[in-house]
Short mmCIF file of C-alpha atoms in Angstrom, two decimals:
data_model
loop_
_atom_site.label_atom_id
_atom_site.label_comp_id
_atom_site.label_asym_id
_atom_site.label_seq_id
_atom_site.Cartn_x
_atom_site.Cartn_y
_atom_site.Cartn_z
CA MET A 1 84.50 230.18 58.98
CA ASN A 2 82.54 227.20 57.80
CA HIS A 3 84.99 224.91 59.49
CA HIS A 4 84.39 226.54 62.83
CA VAL A 5 80.62 226.45 62.34
CA HIS A 6 80.69 222.72 61.58
CA LYS A 7 82.79 222.02 64.63
CA ALA A 8 80.36 223.92 66.80
CA ASP A 9 77.46 221.91 65.42
CA ILE A 10 79.24 218.69 66.33
CA ASN A 11 79.86 219.90 69.85
CA ASN A 12 76.25 220.95 70.20
CA SER A 13 75.07 217.52 68.94
CA SER A 14 77.32 215.70 71.42
CA THR A 15 76.04 217.85 74.23
CA SER A 16 72.45 217.21 73.19
CA LEU A 17 72.99 213.41 73.06
CA THR A 18 74.63 213.35 76.49
CA GLU A 19 71.83 215.38 77.94
CA SER A 20 69.28 213.07 76.35
CA ILE A 21 70.93 209.99 77.91
CA GLN A 22 71.14 211.70 81.26
CA ASP A 23 67.47 212.60 80.97
CA LEU A 24 66.65 208.93 80.58
CA PHE A 25 68.04 208.11 84.04
CA SER A 26 67.41 211.46 85.62
CA GLN A 27 64.79 212.08 88.27
CA TYR A 28 64.83 215.80 87.60
CA GLY A 29 61.40 217.23 86.97
CA PHE A 30 59.61 214.17 88.30
CA MET A 31 58.25 213.52 91.73
CA PRO A 32 58.30 210.11 93.47
CA HIS A 33 55.14 208.08 93.29
CA GLY A 34 54.74 208.37 97.04
CA HIS A 35 53.45 211.87 96.55
CA CYS A 36 50.47 210.39 94.74
CA TYR A 37 49.71 208.39 97.90
CA LEU A 38 50.19 211.52 100.02
CA TRP A 39 52.90 209.55 101.87
CA LYS A 40 50.31 207.73 103.88
CA PRO A 41 52.18 204.92 105.68
CA LEU A 42 49.41 202.31 105.53
CA LEU A 43 48.75 202.83 101.83
CA ILE A 44 52.47 202.76 101.00
CA SER A 45 52.94 199.60 103.10
CA ILE A 46 50.13 197.84 101.23
CA HIS A 47 51.69 198.65 97.85
CA VAL A 48 55.22 197.75 98.97
CA ALA A 49 54.17 194.40 100.44
CA SER A 50 51.99 193.35 97.51
CA ASP A 51 54.52 194.41 94.84
CA ALA A 52 57.37 192.73 96.75
CA LEU A 53 55.49 189.40 97.05
CA ILE A 54 54.35 189.48 93.41
CA GLY A 55 57.87 190.39 92.25
CA LEU A 56 59.49 187.61 94.29
CA ALA A 57 56.96 185.08 93.03
CA TYR A 58 57.52 186.07 89.39
CA VAL A 59 61.31 185.97 89.70
CA SER A 60 61.27 182.58 91.46
CA ILE A 61 59.00 181.18 88.74
CA SER A 62 61.36 182.54 86.08
CA LEU A 63 64.41 181.01 87.76
CA THR A 64 62.62 177.69 88.16
CA LEU A 65 61.74 177.59 84.46
CA TYR A 66 65.35 178.37 83.57
CA SER A 67 66.56 175.58 85.83
CA LEU A 68 64.18 173.10 84.18
CA VAL A 69 65.42 174.03 80.71
CA LYS A 70 69.05 173.94 81.84
CA LYS A 71 68.98 170.61 83.73
CA ALA A 72 66.20 168.65 82.02
CA ASN A 73 65.62 167.97 78.38
CA ILE A 74 61.94 168.98 78.25
CA SER A 75 59.81 169.68 75.21
CA PHE A 76 59.13 173.27 73.99
CA ASN A 77 62.29 174.80 75.46
CA ARG A 78 61.84 178.06 73.54
CA ILE A 79 58.36 178.83 74.75
CA VAL A 80 59.41 177.93 78.29
CA LEU A 81 62.37 180.32 78.09
CA CYS A 82 60.22 183.05 76.52
CA PHE A 83 57.58 182.61 79.19
CA GLY A 84 60.31 182.68 81.81
CA VAL A 85 61.65 186.01 80.50
CA PHE A 86 58.13 187.40 80.44
CA ILE A 87 57.45 186.33 84.03
CA GLY A 88 60.82 187.63 85.20
CA ALA A 89 60.25 190.99 83.53
CA CYS A 90 56.85 191.20 85.18
CA GLY A 91 58.58 190.68 88.51
CA LEU A 92 61.03 193.52 87.78
CA THR A 93 58.15 195.91 86.94
CA HIS A 94 56.72 195.28 90.39
CA PHE A 95 60.12 195.89 92.03
CA MET A 96 60.30 199.20 90.04
CA GLU A 97 56.91 200.17 91.45
CA ILE A 98 58.42 199.91 94.93
CA TRP A 99 61.53 201.83 93.88
CA ASN A 100 59.50 204.65 92.29
CA LEU A 101 57.66 205.29 95.52
CA TRP A 102 60.78 207.12 96.72
CA TYR A 103 62.89 207.59 93.54
CA ALA A 104 61.29 208.79 90.29
CA ASP A 105 63.10 206.56 87.77
CA TYR A 106 60.12 206.45 85.41
CA TRP A 107 62.26 206.17 82.26
CA LEU A 108 63.92 202.98 83.56
CA ALA A 109 60.56 201.62 84.57
CA GLY A 110 59.24 202.32 81.08
CA PHE A 111 62.08 200.39 79.42
CA ILE A 112 61.45 197.40 81.73
CA LYS A 113 57.81 197.43 80.70
CA VAL A 114 58.90 197.51 77.02
CA ILE A 115 60.93 194.34 77.66
CA THR A 116 57.94 192.81 79.43
CA ALA A 117 55.73 193.70 76.50
CA ILE A 118 58.12 192.15 73.95
CA ALA A 119 58.38 188.96 76.02
CA SER A 120 54.62 188.74 76.40
CA VAL A 121 54.03 189.28 72.67
CA GLY A 122 56.66 186.62 71.86
CA THR A 123 55.06 184.21 74.27
CA GLY A 124 51.64 184.84 72.71
CA ILE A 125 52.99 184.24 69.20
CA TYR A 126 54.69 181.00 70.25
CA LEU A 127 51.54 179.82 71.99
CA TYR A 128 49.45 180.54 68.89
CA LYS A 129 51.85 178.68 66.60
CA MET A 130 51.97 175.73 68.92
CA ARG A 131 48.29 175.50 69.65
CA HIS A 132 47.89 172.22 67.69
CA SER A 133 50.86 170.65 69.45
CA LEU A 134 49.47 171.73 72.79
CA VAL A 135 46.12 170.13 71.93
CA GLU A 136 47.94 166.89 71.05
CA ILE A 137 49.81 167.06 74.33
CA ALA A 138 46.56 167.55 76.21
CA LEU A 139 44.99 164.58 74.41
CA SER A 140 48.06 162.45 75.11
CA ALA A 141 47.93 163.46 78.74
CA LYS A 142 44.27 162.46 78.89
CA ILE A 143 45.02 159.08 77.29
CA SER A 144 47.95 158.58 79.64
CA GLU A 145 45.72 159.39 82.58
CA GLU A 146 43.13 156.85 81.41
CA ARG A 147 45.84 154.22 80.94
CA GLY A 148 47.21 155.10 84.32
CA LEU A 149 43.82 154.45 85.88
CA GLU A 150 43.62 151.10 84.10
CA LEU A 151 47.14 150.20 85.27
CA GLU A 152 46.27 151.26 88.78
CA LYS A 153 43.24 148.98 88.76
CA LEU A 154 45.38 146.16 87.38
CA HIS A 155 48.05 146.94 89.99
CA GLN A 156 45.46 146.82 92.74
CA THR A 157 44.26 143.46 91.45
CA ASN A 158 47.83 142.16 91.20
CA SER A 159 48.67 143.64 94.59
CA ALA A 160 45.79 141.79 96.16
CA GLU A 161 46.97 138.59 94.51
CA LEU A 162 50.55 139.28 95.57
CA LEU A 163 49.40 139.95 99.13
CA ARG A 164 47.53 136.66 99.15
CA VAL A 165 50.56 134.78 97.81
CA ARG A 166 52.82 136.61 100.26
CA ASP A 167 50.58 135.68 103.19
CA GLU A 168 50.51 132.06 102.06
CA PHE A 169 54.30 132.04 101.69
CA ALA A 170 54.79 133.66 105.12
CA THR A 171 52.47 131.10 106.73
CA MET A 172 54.32 128.24 105.07
CA ALA A 173 57.76 129.71 105.93
CA ASP A 174 56.78 130.23 109.57
CA HIS A 175 55.84 126.57 109.97
CA ILE A 176 58.84 124.88 108.35
CA SER A 177 61.41 123.38 110.70
CA GLN A 178 64.30 125.55 109.45
CA LEU A 179 65.10 129.14 110.28
CA SER A 180 64.60 131.03 107.01
CA TRP A 181 65.34 134.53 105.72
CA MET A 182 65.50 136.69 102.59
CA ALA A 183 68.14 139.20 101.53
CA ASP A 184 68.34 141.72 98.69
CA GLN A 185 70.97 141.58 95.95
CA THR A 186 73.47 143.41 98.19
CA GLY A 187 73.14 140.79 100.95
CA HIS A 188 71.05 142.90 103.34
CA ILE A 189 68.55 140.62 105.11
CA PHE A 190 65.10 142.22 105.18
CA TRP A 191 62.89 139.30 106.28
CA TYR A 192 63.06 136.41 108.78
CA ASN A 193 60.48 133.75 109.48
CA GLN A 194 58.89 133.19 112.88
CA ARG A 195 61.16 130.23 113.60
CA TRP A 196 64.13 132.60 113.50
CA TYR A 197 62.55 134.96 116.02
CA ASP A 198 61.46 132.06 118.25
CA TYR A 199 65.01 130.65 118.34
CA THR A 200 67.02 133.89 118.63
CA GLY A 201 64.52 135.84 120.74
CA SER A 202 65.08 138.86 118.46
CA ASN A 203 62.93 140.93 116.11
CA LEU A 204 63.47 142.59 112.72
CA GLU A 205 64.44 145.95 114.24
CA GLU A 206 67.07 144.34 116.47
CA MET A 207 68.50 142.33 113.60
CA ALA A 208 68.63 145.44 111.43
CA GLY A 209 70.43 147.31 114.20
CA TRP A 210 72.81 144.58 115.39
CA GLY A 211 73.22 142.55 112.22
CA TRP A 212 74.85 139.15 112.37
CA GLU A 213 76.96 140.11 115.39
CA LYS A 214 73.88 139.59 117.60
CA VAL A 215 73.58 135.85 116.94
CA HIS A 216 76.91 134.71 115.47
CA ASP A 217 79.88 133.32 117.33
CA PRO A 218 82.60 136.04 117.17
CA ILE A 219 85.19 133.35 116.49
CA GLU A 220 83.36 132.20 113.34
CA LEU A 221 81.86 135.56 112.23
CA LYS A 222 84.77 136.82 110.09
CA ARG A 223 84.98 133.54 108.18
CA VAL A 224 81.19 133.40 107.64
CA ILE A 225 81.06 136.99 106.31
CA LYS A 226 83.90 136.21 103.89
CA SER A 227 82.10 133.08 102.68
CA TRP A 228 78.79 134.94 102.26
CA GLY A 229 80.57 137.81 100.44
CA HIS A 230 82.10 135.35 97.96
CA SER A 231 78.63 134.04 97.01
CA LEU A 232 77.28 137.58 96.67
CA ALA A 233 80.14 138.45 94.31
CA THR A 234 79.91 135.28 92.20
CA GLY A 235 76.19 134.48 92.39
CA GLN A 236 76.98 130.92 93.51
CA VAL A 237 74.80 129.01 95.95
CA TRP A 238 76.00 129.70 99.49
CA GLU A 239 76.52 126.83 101.94
CA ASP A 240 78.28 126.95 105.29
CA THR A 241 78.11 125.56 108.82
CA PHE A 242 78.46 127.70 111.95
CA PRO A 243 76.94 128.16 115.43
CA LEU A 244 74.03 130.53 116.15
CA LYS A 245 73.15 131.83 119.60
CA GLY A 246 69.67 131.10 120.89
CA LYS A 247 67.59 133.24 123.24
CA ASP A 248 68.93 131.12 126.13
CA GLY A 249 72.45 132.34 125.32
CA LYS A 250 73.64 128.93 124.16
CA PHE A 251 75.07 128.21 120.71
CA ARG A 252 73.88 125.45 118.40
CA TRP A 253 75.41 124.49 115.07
CA PHE A 254 73.42 125.07 111.85
CA LEU A 255 73.84 124.15 108.20
CA SER A 256 73.06 127.31 106.20
CA ARG A 257 72.15 127.47 102.52
CA ALA A 258 71.10 130.45 100.37
CA MET A 259 69.78 130.29 96.78
CA PRO A 260 69.85 133.31 94.43
CA ILE A 261 66.46 134.25 92.92
CA LYS A 262 66.97 135.70 89.40
CA ASP A 263 64.83 137.47 86.78
CA GLU A 264 64.43 136.37 83.16
CA HIS A 265 67.71 138.09 82.28
CA GLY A 266 69.69 136.25 84.96
CA LYS A 267 69.96 139.28 87.26
CA ILE A 268 69.84 138.43 90.97
CA LEU A 269 66.79 139.98 92.60
CA ARG A 270 67.12 138.53 96.10
CA TRP A 271 68.42 135.56 98.09
CA PHE A 272 66.38 132.98 100.00
CA GLY A 273 68.23 131.25 102.81
CA THR A 274 67.60 128.55 105.41
CA ASN A 275 69.42 127.46 108.59
CA THR A 276 69.01 123.78 109.54
CA ASP A 277 69.84 122.69 113.11
CA ILE A 278 72.61 120.06 112.94
CA GLU A 279 73.74 120.25 116.59
CA ASP A 280 72.68 116.70 117.48
CA GLN A 281 73.97 115.28 114.22
CA ARG A 282 77.29 117.08 114.68
CA ASN A 283 77.60 115.87 118.28
CA ASN A 284 76.92 112.31 117.16
CA GLN A 285 79.58 112.64 114.48
CA ILE A 286 82.04 113.98 117.04
CA LYS A 287 81.16 111.12 119.41
CA LEU A 288 81.61 108.59 116.62
CA LYS A 289 84.92 110.19 115.67
CA ASN A 290 86.06 110.18 119.29
CA LEU A 291 84.93 106.58 119.64
CA ALA A 292 86.81 105.68 116.48
CA ASP A 293 89.90 107.45 117.83
CA ILE A 294 89.53 105.62 121.15
CA LEU A 295 89.14 102.29 119.37
CA LYS A 296 92.11 103.07 117.16
CA GLN A 297 94.18 104.03 120.18
CA ALA A 298 92.99 100.92 121.99
CA LEU A 299 94.12 98.76 119.08
CA ILE A 300 97.47 100.53 119.04
CA SER A 301 97.75 100.11 122.82
CA ARG A 302 96.77 96.46 122.54
CA ASP A 303 99.34 95.78 119.85
CA GLU A 304 101.97 97.71 121.78
CA PHE A 305 101.08 95.87 124.99
CA LEU A 306 101.19 92.48 123.29
CA SER A 307 104.53 93.34 121.71
CA ILE A 308 106.03 94.47 125.02
CA ALA A 309 104.43 91.67 127.03
CA SER A 310 105.58 88.98 124.60
CA HIS A 311 109.11 90.39 124.71
CA GLU A 312 109.15 90.67 128.51
CA LEU A 313 107.65 87.19 128.97
CA LYS A 314 110.03 85.64 126.50
CA THR A 315 113.17 86.91 128.28
CA PRO A 316 112.70 85.12 131.68
CA LEU A 317 111.17 82.06 130.02
CA THR A 318 114.17 81.77 127.73
CA THR A 319 116.51 82.13 130.69
CA ILE A 320 114.61 79.44 132.65
CA LYS A 321 114.64 77.14 129.63
CA LEU A 322 118.37 77.59 129.02
CA GLN A 323 119.19 77.01 132.72
CA SER A 324 116.99 73.90 132.84
CA GLN A 325 118.51 72.50 129.65
CA TRP A 326 122.05 73.14 130.92
CA GLN A 327 121.30 71.53 134.31
CA LYS A 328 119.65 68.56 132.58
CA ARG A 329 122.69 68.07 130.35
CA LEU A 330 125.02 68.11 133.36
CA VAL A 331 122.88 65.47 135.08
CA GLU A 332 122.66 63.27 131.97
CA THR A 333 126.41 63.37 131.51
CA GLN A 334 126.89 62.70 135.24
CA ASP A 335 128.93 65.87 135.53
CA GLU A 336 129.88 66.47 139.16
CA LYS A 337 129.14 70.22 138.71
CA ALA A 338 125.43 69.35 138.56
CA TYR A 339 125.51 68.46 142.24
CA GLU A 340 127.73 71.20 143.58
CA LYS A 341 126.02 73.23 146.30
CA GLU A 342 127.19 76.56 144.87
CA ARG A 343 126.00 75.57 141.38
CA ILE A 344 122.57 74.44 142.68
CA ASN A 345 122.15 77.64 144.74
CA GLN A 346 123.03 79.78 141.71
CA TYR A 347 120.61 77.82 139.54
CA VAL A 348 117.80 78.17 142.12
CA ASP A 349 118.45 81.92 142.52
CA GLU A 350 118.31 82.51 138.77
CA ILE A 351 115.15 80.42 138.41
CA ASP A 352 113.59 82.27 141.38
CA SER A 353 114.55 85.64 139.90
CA MET A 354 113.02 84.78 136.53
CA VAL A 355 109.86 83.41 138.19
CA ASN A 356 109.56 86.66 140.17
CA LYS A 357 109.80 88.59 136.92
CA LEU A 358 107.08 86.43 135.40
CA VAL A 359 104.88 86.89 138.46
CA ARG A 360 105.45 90.64 138.35
CA ILE A 361 104.57 90.82 134.65
CA VAL A 362 101.40 88.77 135.18
CA ASP A 363 100.44 90.87 138.22
CA ASP A 364 100.95 94.07 136.22
CA MET A 365 98.79 92.77 133.39
CA LEU A 366 96.07 91.77 135.85
CA ASP A 367 96.23 95.17 137.55
CA ILE A 368 95.94 96.97 134.20
CA SER A 369 92.86 94.88 133.41
CA ARG A 370 91.35 95.72 136.81
CA ILE A 371 92.12 99.43 136.47
CA ARG A 372 90.57 99.67 132.99
CA SER A 373 87.43 97.86 134.18
CA GLY A 374 87.24 99.91 137.39
CA ASN A 375 87.71 96.86 139.60
CA LEU A 376 90.96 97.71 141.35
CA ASN A 377 90.11 96.38 144.82
CA ILE A 378 91.28 98.34 147.84
CA SER A 379 90.97 96.64 151.25
CA LYS A 380 91.99 99.20 153.87
CA GLU A 381 93.24 98.43 157.35
CA GLU A 382 95.24 100.31 159.92
CA SER A 383 99.00 99.85 159.48
CA ASP A 384 102.33 101.61 159.83
CA LEU A 385 103.86 102.88 156.61
CA SER A 386 107.43 102.67 157.98
CA ALA A 387 106.87 99.00 158.87
CA ILE A 388 105.56 98.32 155.33
CA VAL A 389 108.66 99.95 153.82
CA GLU A 390 111.05 98.04 156.11
CA SER A 391 109.50 94.65 155.30
CA THR A 392 109.57 95.42 151.54
CA LEU A 393 113.24 96.50 151.75
CA ALA A 394 114.14 93.28 153.57
CA ARG A 395 112.39 91.19 150.94
CA MET A 396 114.08 93.02 148.05
CA ASN A 397 117.54 93.27 149.58
CA ARG A 398 118.65 90.17 147.60
CA GLN A 399 117.54 91.85 144.34
CA PHE A 400 119.65 94.93 145.11
CA GLU A 401 122.67 92.74 145.79
CA MET A 402 122.23 90.70 142.59
CA ALA A 403 121.94 93.99 140.62
CA GLY A 404 125.22 95.25 142.11
CA TYR A 405 123.74 97.73 144.62
CA LYS A 406 124.41 98.27 148.27
CA SER A 407 121.40 97.95 150.55
CA PRO A 408 119.30 101.15 150.42
CA SER A 409 119.54 103.47 153.41
CA PHE A 410 116.29 103.95 155.31
CA ARG A 411 115.12 106.58 157.74
CA GLY A 412 111.56 106.44 158.92
CA GLU A 413 109.12 107.84 161.43
CA ALA A 414 106.16 105.93 162.78
CA VAL A 415 103.17 106.89 160.64
CA ARG A 416 99.96 104.95 161.15
CA GLY A 417 97.13 105.26 158.65
CA THR A 418 94.28 103.39 157.01
CA TRP A 419 95.62 101.82 153.82
CA ASP A 420 95.57 98.64 151.77
CA THR A 421 98.77 97.03 153.11
CA MET A 422 99.33 94.79 150.10
CA ARG A 423 98.88 97.71 147.67
CA MET A 424 101.22 99.90 149.70
CA GLU A 425 103.83 97.14 149.51
CA GLN A 426 103.26 97.12 145.75
CA VAL A 427 103.84 100.90 145.62
CA VAL A 428 107.10 100.62 147.57
CA GLN A 429 108.22 97.64 145.47
CA ASN A 430 107.52 99.52 142.21
CA LEU A 431 109.53 102.55 143.34
CA LEU A 432 112.45 100.36 144.52
CA THR A 433 112.38 98.32 141.31
CA ASN A 434 112.45 101.58 139.38
CA ALA A 435 115.54 102.63 141.38
CA ILE A 436 117.26 99.31 140.54
CA LYS A 437 116.54 99.76 136.82
CA TYR A 438 117.65 103.38 136.52
CA GLY A 439 119.85 103.99 139.60
CA ASN A 440 123.11 103.19 137.76
CA LYS A 441 124.28 101.12 140.80
CA GLY A 442 124.56 104.29 142.90
CA PRO A 443 123.29 104.93 146.43
CA VAL A 444 119.53 104.59 147.03
CA SER A 445 117.84 106.21 150.02
CA VAL A 446 114.30 105.77 151.36
CA GLU A 447 112.56 108.03 153.89
CA VAL A 448 109.15 108.15 155.61
CA LYS A 449 107.93 111.34 157.33
CA ASN A 450 104.91 112.11 159.48
CA LEU A 451 103.32 115.40 158.29
CA GLY A 452 100.52 115.37 160.88
CA ASP A 453 97.51 114.52 158.73
CA LYS A 454 99.58 113.06 155.92
CA ALA A 455 102.44 110.64 155.35
CA LEU A 456 105.32 111.39 152.98
CA LEU A 457 107.35 108.59 151.39
CA SER A 458 110.40 109.41 149.25
CA VAL A 459 112.76 107.21 147.22
CA LYS A 460 115.93 108.78 145.86
CA ASP A 461 118.48 107.26 143.49
CA SER A 462 121.73 108.52 141.91
CA GLY A 463 121.14 107.24 138.41
CA ILE A 464 120.55 108.57 134.90
CA GLY A 465 117.75 110.91 135.94
CA ILE A 466 114.75 112.01 133.87
CA PRO A 467 114.61 114.80 131.27
CA LYS A 468 112.21 117.64 132.15
CA ASP A 469 109.98 116.91 129.17
CA SER A 470 109.45 113.35 130.45
CA LEU A 471 108.57 114.09 134.10
CA GLU A 472 104.82 113.79 133.44
CA ARG A 473 105.02 111.25 130.63
CA ILE A 474 106.61 108.47 132.72
CA PHE A 475 103.37 108.04 134.74
CA LYS A 476 101.46 106.96 131.61
CA ARG A 477 101.01 103.42 130.36
CA PHE A 478 103.94 101.80 128.53
CA GLU A 479 106.16 104.85 129.04
CA ARG A 480 109.79 104.86 130.18
CA ALA A 481 112.42 107.50 130.73
CA VAL A 482 114.74 105.65 128.30
CA ASP A 483 114.35 103.43 125.26
CA ARG A 484 112.59 100.11 125.94
CA ASN A 485 115.55 98.19 124.52
CA GLU A 486 117.83 99.62 127.23
CA VAL A 487 115.73 98.60 130.24
CA SER A 488 113.35 95.66 130.60
CA GLY A 489 109.77 95.93 131.83
CA LEU A 490 106.28 96.70 130.57
CA GLY A 491 106.44 100.39 131.44
CA LEU A 492 103.43 99.97 133.73
CA GLY A 493 104.92 100.22 137.22
CA LEU A 494 104.60 103.97 137.73
CA TYR A 495 101.20 104.04 136.03
CA ILE A 496 99.85 101.34 138.36
CA THR A 497 101.46 103.09 141.34
CA GLU A 498 99.71 106.35 140.50
CA GLN A 499 96.35 104.57 140.15
CA ILE A 500 96.77 102.86 143.53
CA LEU A 501 97.65 106.16 145.21
CA GLU A 502 94.70 107.96 143.61
CA ALA A 503 92.43 105.22 144.97
CA HIS A 504 93.81 106.10 148.44
CA GLY A 505 93.37 109.85 147.88
CA GLY A 506 97.12 110.33 147.54
CA ARG A 507 99.45 111.51 144.83
CA ILE A 508 102.93 110.92 143.39
CA TRP A 509 105.43 113.23 141.70
CA VAL A 510 109.10 113.26 140.80
CA GLU A 511 111.89 115.82 140.90
CA SER A 512 114.81 115.10 138.62
CA GLU A 513 117.34 116.37 136.14
CA PHE A 514 118.97 114.34 133.42
CA ASN A 515 122.08 112.47 134.67
CA LYS A 516 121.49 113.76 138.23
CA GLY A 517 119.29 111.01 139.64
CA ALA A 518 115.57 110.96 140.43
CA HIS A 519 113.69 111.73 143.64
CA PHE A 520 110.16 110.26 143.85
CA PHE A 521 107.64 111.54 146.42
CA VAL A 522 104.44 109.85 147.62
CA GLU A 523 101.90 111.78 149.71
CA LEU A 524 99.12 109.86 151.49
CA PRO A 525 96.30 111.01 153.77
CA LEU A 526 96.27 109.10 157.05
CA ILE A 527 92.52 108.55 156.77
CA HIS A 528 90.72 108.56 153.43
CA SER A 529 86.93 108.61 153.11
CA ARG A 530 86.74 106.72 149.82
CA ASN A 531 85.96 103.02 150.01
#
């Protein structure tokens, strides 16, 4: 019996506790707060709007205080957190006021106010305990403010001095002869002097937008950036030479130097750079270098010429000397061979041949001297090119025979023009002599054609030919198609021929393959305006 009674009491207690908890969150028996306002829309709107704004403000303040404590190590964290809870709870009470207009959760609203009250009491206690510290903070703030005012005055004084120094520096920098600039520690250029703007025709905004690409030669830019980057990384003085484009679009070469400006700890604060125009100096150096190269080449050419000339002069002179000595010995010994007609004719022919070689060498040397001094005289008169070729062939026929050749074949058309007859004979003679030297005793053919306003002369041999890589080279001074020890001569014939033809407004070229002979062509205008 007692057992059952006790169990019933427990059940009744559980039921009572459940009902009590339900009563806490129950709206039963209560009416919403809107009834108190007689559900007047305007009045309800006023309360909703004001409570919503106040609640949002309180909650945002609370969240801000929490963020400060969480992210920043500020003094008095506890009072800040306590004040934040108090403000946040105040915000929730205002949100409950809105809720209770339509739903009568007055128990929940009461508990939120209890939390608000606890937070407010805690905040008050903390504030009271910390009142002395807060006074010290206020005094420190006042002292800091006074010091701040003093520093501001000092800063203003220093700023005025700095502005004066800056203006003086800018005036000085604008009037120096170099282009100058300043860059920060990263290499970004933030200032240029007026000389820079006057030369480049740019301004600071354009330079900031375009960078170095606006004024640097694209060919040199990559190298210059690499050089500048090395100095930025190492802190070494930067020095380089490169062209900069002026406002006229033309490039001039500059010597550029940049010095690092450091603080007392050795940290680079900025860079100060200058660009010095060295265009004229560089051009003079190039001219001097070119002149030195020309002089060096002239000395080499002189030595080469003297070596070749001495060798070529020595050969016929030696032959003449040996022939004269031999003939003299025959006469002194009263040898009958000295007076034989065949022997005398042979002796005269050899002497004549050697003299002709000497004359040719001397003429070539004189022509080279005239060409280099610009005094190659051209005396033009009307003549027939075919007639010039025929007379030259007749004169040189003996040379072909002595060299083991048959007489060259000739086919020509009448072509009259205004030329220097003697020089044209020299051209023909040079080409025929070239055929004798390199023709390998094969057939030689000569042809003259009338092209209307031009004459075409061609000389073809069947000799050793010319390699393709030597077709242009053989028209230069002292050049041959073969080694100089294989064929005699100064290597000037084709060079002189080309110069004579250029003076007549003509040209010369050759078509050949190695071991397949050579075919030389001469093209001449019938009338040339040059004197």
